[in-house]
Structure formats: C-alpha cells, structure tokens
Amino acid sequence: MTPARRRAIFEALRSANPEPRSELAFHTAFELLVAVVLSAQATDRSVNLATAGLFRVANTPAKMLALGEEGLIEHIRTIGLFRTKARNLIGLCRALLDRHGGQVPRTREALQALPGVGRKTANVVLNVAFGEPTIAVDTHIFRVANRTGLAHGKNVDEVEQQLVATVPEQFRQHTHHWLILHGRYVCIARKPKCWQCGIARSCEFDHKTPAP
C-alpha cells in the first residue's frame, strides 16, 4: 500500500470519528486493566455487565484481593473462562500490591509480568490509560489490516510491527480504536459492509461486497 493511500484511510477514519473511545466501561487504570483481562474471548458488553457490579464492591487491588477467587467468580461467572480469569486477577492484584504499591505500572515489561497480562492487554492499557501511541492487535484489527492492505502478517505480532512501522505518527494514538471499531461494525468477518464503508476507495480488498 502506498503512503498516500494509507494516509487517506486514516484521514477518513479520523474524519468520521475524531476521538474514538474504548467501549469498555472503566474509571481508573486499574479498572481498565481488569476489564481488558476479562475481555479475552468475551464481548465488551458482557464484560461491562459483569464489572458494573464488581467495581461497586472491588475497584482497587486490595478490595479485589479481599474477595478471593470464589468471591470474584460470583461477579464474573457470566464471562467465558471465568475461573482462569479469576485466578489471574487475584494474582494480578497481589502482584500490584507487592511490587507496585497498588498502582498499575506504566511500562510494557512490568505490565506483561502480571498474571493474565499479555502484549495486547499491555498495549491497550498503555494506550488508553497512559496515552502511549501503542497499537494493540486483536482478531478484528488482524482481519482489517490484512484485508484492507494496511498491514500483512501471519500473526498479530507481525501485523503490529508493520502497523507501528507504517502508520503516520499523527494517527498512531487512535489507530487501535479506529481499526477495532471498523472491524466490529463495518469490516465484519463473514460479509464486510463494503457498500457503507468510509475507506472503501482506498481499501485494497479484491472482493468488495455489493449492497444487498
């Protein structure tokens, strides 16, 4: 993809949504971190429904640790993999208290050292909570990047590396949210809504879907 075409895509995305926001509900960096951990293989809607009650009683590492695994499970059992996630979150809270004074660390290395936190989760927290121009790649962004031609890769790490290397700096802060929202609502997996896509002219997808 040419730099001009890539720029046109991001200018169109910015024009349509100048200040994109996460669809996860949170008020603090800790709540965001918990929500992102819970969102693995789950929808943001299901996470928000669960955390609405959870954060009313446990919105700090100390309070969540006090719940224990079984107490935490009672709040998140509607989310997939809830037992594994509960175990990871209790370990995460303990690590935050023991290593970071109960605060969410601001480096990728420290975040990824926490139980249940991988590179994607760390990138989301760095971007959303701390304003770092990181690009977290999930299944939606992986699909959109490969389909449009913005970045080609066999795995999420390759796509992330290409996006970081090619997205103009002025667009990098919001790239994650623009692409994830585009993947959720327009460039969907089975039948992309190409007829209502704001970046269709610049997209390099060869099999654009006609209007129904």
XYZ file of N, CA, C and O in Angstrom:
848
model
N 0.840 -1.188 0.000
C 0.000 0.000 0.000
C 0.881 1.246 0.000
O 1.856 1.322 0.750
N 0.514 2.212 -0.824
C 1.296 3.440 -0.898
C 1.050 4.313 0.333
O -0.027 4.249 0.940
N 2.026 5.125 0.688
C 1.824 6.040 1.820
C 0.611 6.944 1.638
O -0.106 7.230 2.605
N 0.351 7.392 0.400
C -0.783 8.280 0.140
C -2.107 7.568 0.404
O -3.040 8.136 1.005
N -2.198 6.318 -0.015
C -3.434 5.562 0.208
C -3.620 5.270 1.706
O -4.723 5.352 2.237
N -2.531 4.949 2.379
C -2.606 4.685 3.822
C -3.061 5.946 4.564
O -3.909 5.881 5.460
N -2.508 7.074 4.187
C -2.899 8.331 4.821
C -4.375 8.630 4.564
O -5.088 9.082 5.468
N -4.835 8.356 3.361
C -6.239 8.614 3.018
C -7.171 7.785 3.897
O -8.238 8.253 4.318
N -6.774 6.557 4.188
C -7.590 5.692 5.053
C -7.711 6.294 6.444
O -8.809 6.416 7.001
N -6.610 6.704 7.011
C -6.652 7.229 8.372
C -7.283 8.612 8.440
O -7.929 8.952 9.445
N -7.151 9.390 7.393
C -7.844 10.677 7.373
C -9.350 10.476 7.347
O -10.101 11.213 8.005
N -9.801 9.450 6.596
C -11.240 9.150 6.544
C -11.742 8.645 7.888
O -12.820 9.035 8.355
N -10.970 7.774 8.523
C -11.361 7.257 9.835
C -11.396 8.386 10.868
O -12.314 8.444 11.700
N -10.423 9.273 10.824
C -10.389 10.401 11.756
C -11.547 11.355 11.520
O -12.151 11.858 12.476
N -11.872 11.585 10.264
C -12.975 12.486 9.941
C -14.297 11.949 10.487
O -15.134 12.702 11.000
N -14.472 10.635 10.393
C -15.717 10.018 10.858
C -15.795 9.921 12.377
O -16.884 9.958 12.962
N -14.642 9.803 13.026
C -14.610 9.612 14.480
C -13.322 10.215 15.032
O -12.342 9.511 15.276
N -13.301 11.517 15.248
C -12.051 12.201 15.629
C -11.454 11.736 16.958
O -10.237 11.727 17.117
N -12.296 11.360 17.914
C -11.807 10.966 19.241
C -12.428 9.627 19.643
O -13.312 9.574 20.505
N -11.968 8.539 19.053
C -12.555 7.230 19.378
C -12.260 6.836 20.813
O -11.227 7.207 21.367
N -13.177 6.096 21.408
C -13.032 5.681 22.796
C -13.256 4.180 22.938
O -13.986 3.568 22.157
N -12.663 3.608 23.943
C -12.886 2.202 24.254
C -14.348 1.984 24.618
O -14.984 2.840 25.239
N -14.888 0.838 24.251
C -16.267 0.514 24.615
C -16.335 -0.194 25.968
O -17.428 -0.538 26.432
N -15.194 -0.430 26.587
C -15.173 -0.964 27.945
C -15.479 0.161 28.934
O -15.022 1.290 28.755
N -16.241 -0.164 29.983
C -16.582 0.831 30.998
C -15.558 0.790 32.130
O -15.320 -0.262 32.720
N -14.954 1.931 32.436
C -13.946 1.998 33.495
C -13.764 3.445 33.933
O -14.119 4.374 33.197
N -13.186 3.631 35.118
C -12.906 4.976 35.623
C -11.439 5.167 35.986
O -10.981 6.303 36.103
N -10.717 4.074 36.211
C -9.317 4.174 36.615
C -8.480 3.210 35.788
O -9.012 2.318 35.118
N -7.170 3.374 35.866
C -6.269 2.466 35.146
C -6.440 1.030 35.640
O -6.373 0.080 34.857
N -6.679 0.864 36.935
C -6.886 -0.483 37.469
C -8.161 -1.104 36.911
O -8.172 -2.269 36.495
N -9.246 -0.354 36.894
C -10.493 -0.879 36.340
C -10.314 -1.227 34.863
O -10.831 -2.249 34.389
N -9.603 -0.397 34.121
C -9.340 -0.705 32.712
C -8.560 -2.000 32.585
O -8.903 -2.868 31.763
N -7.504 -2.156 33.381
C -6.683 -3.359 33.315
C -7.532 -4.603 33.589
O -7.445 -5.592 32.852
N -8.361 -4.558 34.607
C -9.231 -5.688 34.928
C -10.190 -5.968 33.779
O -10.376 -7.119 33.365
N -10.789 -4.925 33.229
C -11.749 -5.097 32.145
C -11.097 -5.713 30.905
O -11.687 -6.578 30.250
N -9.887 -5.291 30.592
C -9.211 -5.830 29.407
C -8.843 -7.293 29.625
O -8.971 -8.120 28.725
N -8.391 -7.640 30.828
C -8.106 -9.046 31.133
C -9.371 -9.882 30.971
O -9.353 -10.969 30.389
N -10.489 -9.378 31.450
C -11.754 -10.102 31.347
C -12.264 -10.191 29.918
O -13.025 -11.104 29.572
N -11.855 -9.269 29.058
C -12.400 -9.205 27.699
C -11.835 -10.248 26.749
O -12.339 -10.402 25.636
N -10.796 -10.972 27.158
C -10.239 -12.012 26.292
C -11.315 -13.051 25.987
O -11.925 -13.610 26.904
N -11.584 -13.280 24.708
C -12.597 -14.228 24.256
C -13.967 -13.919 24.853
O -14.745 -14.825 25.174
N -14.256 -12.647 25.045
C -15.561 -12.214 25.542
C -15.884 -10.867 24.905
O -14.992 -10.149 24.455
N -17.153 -10.521 24.859
C -17.547 -9.236 24.285
C -17.417 -8.127 25.318
O -17.525 -8.368 26.524
N -17.204 -6.914 24.837
C -17.147 -5.774 25.756
C -18.465 -5.631 26.508
O -18.480 -5.254 27.684
N -19.569 -5.928 25.853
C -20.875 -5.810 26.503
C -20.974 -6.746 27.701
O -21.432 -6.350 28.776
N -20.541 -7.993 27.518
C -20.622 -8.950 28.621
C -19.692 -8.547 29.763
O -20.025 -8.726 30.935
N -18.546 -7.998 29.422
C -17.614 -7.530 30.457
C -18.212 -6.356 31.220
O -18.164 -6.302 32.456
N -18.794 -5.413 30.503
C -19.390 -4.246 31.164
C -20.524 -4.638 32.109
O -20.692 -4.051 33.181
N -21.317 -5.628 31.705
C -22.409 -6.088 32.567
C -21.861 -6.675 33.872
O -22.423 -6.458 34.948
N -20.756 -7.409 33.755
C -20.162 -8.029 34.939
C -19.445 -7.007 35.816
O -19.574 -7.027 37.050
N -18.682 -6.112 35.212
C -17.885 -5.173 36.008
C -18.726 -4.074 36.649
O -18.281 -3.440 37.613
N -19.938 -3.850 36.139
C -20.802 -2.837 36.750
C -21.024 -3.165 38.223
O -20.959 -2.278 39.094
N -21.265 -4.437 38.510
C -21.433 -4.846 39.902
C -20.123 -5.046 40.622
O -19.969 -4.674 41.789
N -19.152 -5.616 39.899
C -17.854 -5.895 40.511
C -17.176 -4.631 41.006
O -16.683 -4.573 42.148
N -17.134 -3.597 40.185
C -16.408 -2.389 40.566
C -17.100 -1.604 41.675
O -16.477 -0.756 42.317
N -18.377 -1.876 41.907
C -19.047 -1.220 43.026
C -18.516 -1.730 44.357
O -18.508 -0.990 45.358
N -18.046 -2.968 44.379
C -17.561 -3.544 45.651
C -16.048 -3.744 45.677
O -15.464 -3.884 46.751
N -15.419 -3.762 44.492
C -13.969 -4.029 44.450
C -13.346 -3.274 43.284
O -13.157 -3.824 42.206
N -13.017 -2.014 43.521
C -12.429 -1.184 42.465
C -10.972 -0.833 42.730
O -10.418 0.080 42.125
N -10.340 -1.576 43.669
C -8.917 -1.415 43.934
C -8.306 -2.802 44.073
O -9.024 -3.782 44.356
N -6.991 -2.928 43.902
C -6.362 -4.242 44.077
C -6.616 -4.842 45.447
O -6.867 -6.044 45.569
N -6.577 -4.025 46.500
C -6.774 -4.547 47.859
C -8.189 -5.088 48.041
O -8.392 -6.166 48.623
N -9.174 -4.362 47.555
C -10.564 -4.801 47.693
C -10.830 -6.063 46.877
O -11.550 -6.966 47.321
N -10.244 -6.146 45.676
C -10.467 -7.329 44.848
C -9.751 -8.539 45.437
O -10.270 -9.659 45.417
N -8.566 -8.328 45.958
C -7.839 -9.417 46.600
C -8.628 -9.939 47.801
O -8.660 -11.147 48.054
N -9.281 -9.042 48.522
C -10.058 -9.439 49.686
C -11.250 -10.313 49.321
O -11.704 -11.123 50.132
N -11.748 -10.172 48.082
C -12.855 -11.020 47.638
C -12.433 -12.485 47.562
O -13.237 -13.380 47.813
N -11.166 -12.712 47.160
C -10.706 -14.077 46.928
C -11.250 -14.596 45.599
O -12.143 -13.989 45.000
N -10.727 -15.735 45.159
C -11.150 -16.282 43.869
C -12.645 -16.578 43.824
O -13.334 -16.230 42.867
N -13.155 -17.247 44.851
C -14.566 -17.628 44.830
C -15.484 -16.406 44.880
O -16.517 -16.364 44.207
N -15.099 -15.417 45.656
C -15.897 -14.193 45.708
C -15.881 -13.466 44.384
O -16.908 -12.924 43.946
N -14.734 -13.443 43.729
C -14.618 -12.799 42.432
C -15.425 -13.553 41.380
O -16.089 -12.938 40.530
N -15.384 -14.869 41.437
C -16.121 -15.685 40.470
C -17.606 -15.360 40.490
O -18.277 -15.354 39.446
N -18.143 -15.067 41.658
C -19.572 -14.747 41.757
C -19.939 -13.533 40.908
O -21.068 -13.401 40.459
N -18.971 -12.654 40.662
C -19.233 -11.456 39.861
C -18.964 -11.662 38.373
O -19.509 -10.914 37.550
N -18.128 -12.634 38.010
C -17.704 -12.744 36.605
C -18.066 -14.080 35.974
O -17.613 -14.383 34.873
N -18.925 -14.881 36.622
C -19.199 -16.215 36.105
C -19.953 -16.191 34.780
O -20.059 -17.209 34.099
N -20.486 -15.052 34.367
C -21.165 -14.938 33.071
C -20.175 -14.747 31.928
O -20.571 -14.736 30.759
N -18.904 -14.588 32.250
C -17.868 -14.356 31.240
C -17.112 -15.658 30.988
O -16.830 -16.412 31.924
N -16.772 -15.905 29.737
C -16.031 -17.108 29.395
C -14.706 -17.205 30.129
O -14.063 -16.192 30.405
N -14.307 -18.439 30.457
C -13.044 -18.719 31.149
C -12.972 -18.020 32.507
O -11.900 -17.608 32.947
N -14.110 -17.905 33.179
C -14.155 -17.096 34.400
C -13.259 -17.628 35.513
O -12.718 -16.850 36.296
N -13.072 -18.942 35.600
C -12.228 -19.473 36.677
C -10.763 -19.099 36.451
O -10.067 -18.690 37.383
N -10.295 -19.278 35.231
C -8.909 -18.901 34.916
C -8.701 -17.410 35.103
O -7.688 -16.962 35.659
N -9.669 -16.620 34.660
C -9.559 -15.173 34.783
C -9.580 -14.734 36.248
O -8.854 -13.811 36.639
N -10.404 -15.393 37.053
C -10.441 -15.057 38.479
C -9.098 -15.350 39.134
O -8.585 -14.540 39.920
N -8.521 -16.495 38.803
C -7.219 -16.858 39.363
C -6.157 -15.839 38.944
O -5.345 -15.390 39.765
N -6.174 -15.458 37.667
C -5.193 -14.485 37.188
C -5.385 -13.125 37.839
O -4.409 -12.452 38.202
N -6.635 -12.705 37.989
C -6.884 -11.386 38.565
C -6.481 -11.314 40.036
O -5.961 -10.294 40.491
N -6.701 -12.390 40.768
C -6.255 -12.394 42.172
C -4.733 -12.328 42.239
O -4.158 -11.574 43.038
N -4.068 -13.074 41.358
C -2.605 -12.998 41.304
C -2.133 -11.635 40.858
O -1.128 -11.103 41.359
N -2.853 -11.035 39.911
C -2.517 -9.694 39.428
C -2.636 -8.673 40.552
O -1.751 -7.823 40.736
N -3.713 -8.749 41.322
C -3.892 -7.801 42.430
C -2.791 -7.957 43.471
O -2.263 -6.964 43.996
N -2.444 -9.185 43.765
C -1.379 -9.434 44.737
C -0.053 -8.845 44.236
O 0.704 -8.219 45.003
N 0.219 -9.035 42.939
C 1.460 -8.508 42.361
C 1.466 -6.982 42.366
O 2.504 -6.358 42.638
N 0.329 -6.365 42.069
C 0.267 -4.901 42.098
C 0.562 -4.364 43.499
O 1.274 -3.366 43.658
N 0.038 -5.027 44.511
C 0.267 -4.584 45.882
C 1.696 -4.849 46.333
O 2.327 -3.998 46.981
N 2.226 -6.014 45.960
C 3.571 -6.396 46.412
C 4.676 -5.651 45.674
O 5.697 -5.287 46.277
N 4.482 -5.419 44.377
C 5.571 -4.866 43.552
C 5.402 -3.401 43.186
O 6.384 -2.718 42.876
N 4.155 -2.908 43.173
C 3.925 -1.577 42.609
C 3.098 -0.665 43.516
O 2.529 0.326 43.042
N 3.033 -0.996 44.781
C 2.301 -0.136 45.708
C 0.833 0.002 45.389
O 0.205 1.017 45.722
N 0.263 -1.003 44.712
C -1.150 -0.967 44.361
C -1.472 -0.165 43.115
O -2.644 -0.026 42.753
N -0.437 0.352 42.443
C -0.639 1.152 41.236
C -0.370 0.322 39.976
O 0.459 -0.590 39.986
N -1.051 0.655 38.900
C -0.815 -0.006 37.616
C 0.479 0.537 37.023
O 0.620 1.757 36.853
N 1.450 -0.332 36.716
C 2.725 0.158 36.169
C 2.557 0.736 34.775
O 1.613 0.389 34.050
N 3.494 1.586 34.388
C 3.378 2.307 33.111
C 4.360 1.807 32.062
O 4.619 2.499 31.081
N 4.932 0.626 32.233
C 5.824 0.071 31.216
C 5.283 -1.268 30.741
O 4.639 -2.002 31.510
N 5.550 -1.595 29.492
C 5.078 -2.851 28.925
C 5.671 -4.042 29.662
O 4.986 -5.030 29.940
N 6.948 -3.958 29.990
C 7.617 -5.072 30.655
C 6.959 -5.377 32.001
O 6.688 -6.540 32.333
N 6.694 -4.340 32.780
C 6.080 -4.545 34.089
C 4.644 -5.042 33.963
O 4.203 -5.900 34.732
N 3.920 -4.533 32.986
C 2.542 -4.986 32.786
C 2.507 -6.452 32.374
O 1.718 -7.242 32.899
N 3.377 -6.836 31.440
C 3.366 -8.212 30.958
C 3.873 -9.208 31.994
O 3.664 -10.413 31.845
N 4.501 -8.717 33.045
C 4.935 -9.599 34.125
C 3.791 -9.931 35.079
O 3.928 -10.801 35.939
N 2.637 -9.266 34.903
C 1.486 -9.513 35.756
C 0.706 -10.730 35.256
O 0.609 -10.953 34.052
N 0.141 -11.530 36.151
C -0.645 -12.699 35.738
C -1.805 -12.318 34.816
O -2.527 -11.352 35.077
N -1.939 -13.049 33.706
C -3.046 -12.822 32.783
C -2.874 -11.667 31.831
O -3.784 -11.357 31.050
N -1.710 -11.009 31.854
C -1.490 -9.838 31.002
C -0.497 -10.178 29.897
O 0.677 -10.449 30.169
N -0.967 -10.174 28.662
C -0.104 -10.395 27.510
C 0.192 -9.081 26.814
O -0.158 -7.999 27.308
N 0.812 -9.172 25.666
C 1.226 -7.966 24.948
C 0.032 -7.105 24.526
O 0.063 -5.889 24.643
N -1.046 -7.752 24.056
C -2.210 -6.981 23.618
C -2.804 -6.201 24.786
O -3.085 -5.002 24.662
N -2.996 -6.863 25.911
C -3.554 -6.188 27.084
C -2.658 -5.043 27.532
O -3.134 -3.944 27.841
N -1.351 -5.290 27.559
C -0.414 -4.237 27.953
C -0.507 -3.046 27.011
O -0.518 -1.882 27.448
N -0.601 -3.306 25.713
C -0.700 -2.223 24.736
C -1.973 -1.409 24.926
O -1.966 -0.178 24.793
N -3.089 -2.079 25.217
C -4.348 -1.359 25.437
C -4.227 -0.442 26.647
O -4.611 0.729 26.597
N -3.687 -0.954 27.745
C -3.554 -0.145 28.956
C -2.606 1.032 28.723
O -2.901 2.167 29.128
N -1.497 0.789 28.072
C -0.557 1.874 27.792
C -1.193 2.950 26.922
O -0.993 4.150 27.134
N -1.989 2.523 25.952
C -2.619 3.459 25.030
C -3.750 4.230 25.692
O -3.794 5.468 25.659
N -4.680 3.506 26.302
C -5.905 4.128 26.808
C -5.683 4.835 28.142
O -6.158 5.950 28.356
N -4.973 4.189 29.058
C -4.793 4.774 30.391
C -3.685 5.815 30.436
O -3.788 6.806 31.166
N -2.620 5.590 29.651
C -1.441 6.440 29.780
C -1.076 7.222 28.520
O -0.068 7.918 28.488
N -1.909 7.120 27.475
C -1.710 7.948 26.291
C -0.529 7.594 25.429
O -0.054 8.416 24.634
N -0.031 6.359 25.559
C 1.095 5.939 24.719
C 0.571 5.560 23.324
O -0.507 4.982 23.191
N 1.331 5.853 22.255
C 0.872 5.552 20.888
C 1.091 4.097 20.495
O 1.627 3.785 19.436
N 0.678 3.177 21.371
C 0.821 1.753 21.086
C -0.358 1.279 20.232
O -1.414 1.910 20.210
N -0.157 0.158 19.548
C -1.210 -0.397 18.698
C -1.448 -1.843 19.114
O -0.643 -2.734 18.812
N -2.525 -2.070 19.839
C -2.876 -3.426 20.259
C -3.616 -4.115 19.116
O -4.566 -3.552 18.569
N -3.192 -5.307 18.770
C -3.800 -6.026 17.644
C -4.592 -7.218 18.166
O -4.028 -8.144 18.748
N -5.904 -7.178 17.949
C -6.762 -8.316 18.277
C -7.243 -8.952 16.978
O -6.738 -8.636 15.898
N -8.221 -9.849 17.063
C -8.681 -10.537 15.851
C -9.314 -9.570 14.858
O -9.168 -9.752 13.642
N -10.033 -8.556 15.343
C -10.647 -7.581 14.436
C -9.573 -6.804 13.672
O -9.642 -6.644 12.449
N -8.586 -6.294 14.391
C -7.547 -5.493 13.753
C -6.693 -6.360 12.832
O -6.295 -5.922 11.741
N -6.429 -7.590 13.249
C -5.684 -8.517 12.394
C -6.411 -8.693 11.056
O -5.794 -8.644 9.989
N -7.711 -8.894 11.119
C -8.502 -9.080 9.900
C -8.540 -7.812 9.052
O -8.298 -7.853 7.842
N -8.841 -6.679 9.668
C -8.954 -5.426 8.931
C -7.635 -5.048 8.271
O -7.598 -4.630 7.111
N -6.541 -5.186 9.001
C -5.233 -4.814 8.464
C -4.876 -5.660 7.246
O -4.431 -5.140 6.209
N -5.065 -6.975 7.355
C -4.750 -7.855 6.237
C -5.707 -7.650 5.065
O -5.297 -7.651 3.903
N -6.979 -7.481 5.363
C -7.984 -7.365 4.300
C -7.828 -6.062 3.527
O -7.918 -6.046 2.295
N -7.595 -4.976 4.218
C -7.501 -3.675 3.554
C -6.160 -3.455 2.879
O -6.042 -2.631 1.968
N -5.126 -4.175 3.345
C -3.785 -3.952 2.839
C -2.956 -3.029 3.705
O -1.798 -2.729 3.380
N -3.516 -2.571 4.834
C -2.750 -1.695 5.724
C -1.520 -2.387 6.281
O -0.472 -1.771 6.482
N -1.644 -3.678 6.548
C -0.504 -4.459 7.050
C -0.792 -5.924 6.778
O -1.926 -6.382 6.925
N 0.232 -6.638 6.369
C 0.091 -8.064 6.116
C 0.950 -8.830 7.107
O 2.106 -8.489 7.345
N 0.380 -9.864 7.682
C 1.130 -10.677 8.628
C 0.424 -11.977 8.903
O -0.801 -12.073 8.800
N 1.193 -12.990 9.276
C 0.632 -14.301 9.573
C 0.131 -14.393 11.013
O -0.601 -15.317 11.361
N 0.537 -13.449 11.843
C 0.101 -13.442 13.227
C -0.009 -12.000 13.717
O 0.391 -11.056 13.017
N -0.542 -11.829 14.922
C -0.790 -10.481 15.426
C 0.500 -9.702 15.658
O 0.524 -8.476 15.498
N 1.562 -10.390 16.009
C 2.830 -9.691 16.235
C 3.363 -9.085 14.944
O 3.848 -7.946 14.932
N 3.269 -9.842 13.839
C 3.733 -9.324 12.556
C 2.900 -8.125 12.116
O 3.434 -7.129 11.603
N 1.586 -8.208 12.320
C 0.717 -7.089 11.941
C 1.020 -5.863 12.799
O 1.099 -4.742 12.286
N 1.218 -6.062 14.091
C 1.551 -4.940 14.961
C 2.845 -4.263 14.506
O 2.913 -3.026 14.419
N 3.853 -5.055 14.222
C 5.135 -4.493 13.790
C 4.985 -3.669 12.520
O 5.559 -2.581 12.401
N 4.198 -4.176 11.559
C 4.007 -3.439 10.315
C 3.226 -2.147 10.531
O 3.551 -1.112 9.953
N 2.192 -2.214 11.364
C 1.412 -1.004 11.625
C 2.262 0.060 12.317
O 2.224 1.240 11.957
N 3.022 -0.354 13.312
C 3.884 0.597 14.019
C 4.884 1.234 13.064
O 5.204 2.427 13.172
N 5.359 0.454 12.104
C 6.364 0.951 11.166
C 5.783 1.844 10.070
O 6.499 2.683 9.519
N 4.487 1.670 9.759
C 3.939 2.353 8.581
C 2.859 3.392 8.866
O 2.638 4.289 8.046
N 2.185 3.298 10.005
C 1.135 4.286 10.297
C 1.785 5.629 10.621
O 2.657 5.705 11.493
N 1.389 6.699 9.929
C 1.958 8.020 10.225
C 1.766 8.375 11.702
O 0.734 8.072 12.298
N 2.763 9.008 12.279
C 2.770 9.268 13.715
C 1.526 10.013 14.190
O 1.020 9.757 15.281
N 1.021 10.910 13.380
C -0.126 11.722 13.797
C -1.401 10.892 13.999
O -2.340 11.331 14.656
N -1.434 9.681 13.431
C -2.617 8.827 13.544
C -2.426 7.679 14.535
O -3.376 6.962 14.843
N -1.223 7.492 15.031
C -0.905 6.271 15.763
C -1.658 6.155 17.095
O -2.031 5.065 17.515
N -1.910 7.286 17.750
C -2.565 7.246 19.054
C -3.938 6.567 18.985
O -4.325 5.827 19.890
N -4.675 6.809 17.909
C -6.043 6.292 17.814
C -6.183 5.110 16.849
O -7.302 4.641 16.633
N -5.084 4.630 16.299
C -5.165 3.547 15.315
C -5.883 2.325 15.865
O -6.743 1.727 15.197
N -5.557 1.926 17.084
C -6.176 0.745 17.676
C -7.695 0.853 17.685
O -8.399 -0.055 17.230
N -8.215 1.973 18.178
C -9.664 2.105 18.284
C -10.328 2.279 16.926
O -11.411 1.729 16.687
N -9.714 3.027 16.037
C -10.312 3.158 14.702
C -10.472 1.800 14.029
O -11.524 1.486 13.490
N -9.426 1.002 14.078
C -9.462 -0.279 13.374
C -10.344 -1.297 14.072
O -11.038 -2.077 13.414
N -10.343 -1.316 15.401
C -11.178 -2.298 16.099
C -12.655 -1.980 15.907
O -13.481 -2.881 15.689
N -13.021 -0.705 15.955
C -14.414 -0.330 15.741
C -14.833 -0.579 14.295
O -15.962 -1.025 14.035
N -13.925 -0.334 13.375
C -14.220 -0.595 11.964
C -14.445 -2.098 11.753
O -15.344 -2.499 11.008
N -13.645 -2.913 12.428
C -13.788 -4.360 12.311
C -15.052 -4.885 12.963
O -15.644 -5.863 12.497
N -15.477 -4.267 14.039
C -16.681 -4.720 14.744
C -17.960 -4.384 13.987
O -18.924 -5.160 14.006
N -17.991 -3.213 13.346
C -19.259 -2.725 12.829
C -19.342 -2.596 11.306
O -20.446 -2.529 10.763
N -18.222 -2.565 10.628
C -18.252 -2.394 9.167
C -17.516 -3.530 8.466
O -18.117 -4.282 7.688
N -16.244 -3.671 8.744
C -15.432 -4.697 8.070
C -15.529 -6.010 8.849
O -14.530 -6.563 9.317
N -16.762 -6.496 8.974
C -17.016 -7.693 9.773
C -16.511 -8.938 9.060
O -16.240 -8.919 7.861
N -16.403 -10.025 9.796
C -15.693 -11.203 9.296
C -16.359 -11.848 8.082
O -15.729 -12.026 7.041
N -17.615 -12.219 8.190
C -18.225 -13.037 7.140
C -18.637 -12.244 5.905
O -18.434 -12.690 4.781
N -19.240 -11.082 6.109
C -19.714 -10.285 4.987
C -19.478 -8.817 5.280
O -20.343 -8.133 5.805
N -18.299 -8.320 4.923
C -18.000 -6.909 5.199
C -18.998 -5.988 4.508
O -19.451 -6.258 3.402
N -19.337 -4.890 5.195
C -20.325 -3.949 4.665
C -19.636 -2.901 3.793
O -19.641 -1.705 4.090
N -19.073 -3.382 2.709
C -18.265 -2.513 1.841
C -19.073 -1.362 1.261
O -18.532 -0.289 0.998
N -20.379 -1.577 1.060
C -21.215 -0.548 0.456
C -21.409 0.658 1.355
O -21.805 1.726 0.891
N -21.134 0.523 2.647
C -21.259 1.664 3.548
C -19.943 1.983 4.242
O -19.914 2.666 5.255
N -18.856 1.536 3.648
C -17.525 1.722 4.232
C -16.931 3.058 3.819
O -16.846 3.370 2.622
N -16.465 3.814 4.787
C -15.890 5.120 4.507
C -14.487 5.088 3.948
O -13.963 6.120 3.522
N -13.852 3.895 3.955
C -12.495 3.808 3.411
C -12.431 2.884 2.188
O -11.355 2.472 1.774
N -13.585 2.564 1.620
C -13.640 1.602 0.513
C -12.794 2.028 -0.685
O -12.192 1.186 -1.355
N -12.726 3.326 -0.962
C -11.967 3.790 -2.125
C -10.474 3.489 -1.998
O -9.801 3.246 -3.005
N -9.972 3.517 -0.781
C -8.542 3.297 -0.573
C -8.213 1.864 -0.184
O -7.051 1.454 -0.234
N -9.217 1.097 0.201
C -9.026 -0.288 0.616
C -8.610 -1.155 -0.566
O -9.112 -0.999 -1.680
N -7.700 -2.101 -0.325
C -7.186 -2.951 -1.402
C -7.843 -4.333 -1.430
O -7.369 -5.239 -2.121
N -8.942 -4.512 -0.717
C -9.673 -5.777 -0.719
C -10.252 -6.034 -2.113
O -10.929 -5.183 -2.685
N -9.970 -7.208 -2.676
C -10.348 -7.503 -4.060
C -11.786 -7.977 -4.224
O -12.299 -8.026 -5.346
N -12.436 -8.338 -3.136
C -13.779 -8.932 -3.255
C -14.785 -8.119 -2.461
O -15.486 -8.635 -1.594
N -14.873 -6.853 -2.795
C -15.782 -5.962 -2.069
C -17.226 -6.425 -2.211
O -17.666 -6.825 -3.284
N -17.956 -6.342 -1.111
C -19.333 -6.826 -1.062
C -20.292 -5.765 -1.597
O -20.279 -4.619 -1.126
N -21.157 -6.108 -2.570
C -22.133 -5.125 -3.076
C -23.255 -4.916 -2.071
O -23.477 -5.720 -1.174
N -23.956 -3.824 -2.226
C -25.079 -3.527 -1.351
C -26.162 -4.596 -1.516
O -26.389 -5.094 -2.630
N -26.835 -4.979 -0.441
C -27.871 -6.002 -0.544
C -29.100 -5.493 -1.290
O -29.295 -4.299 -1.412
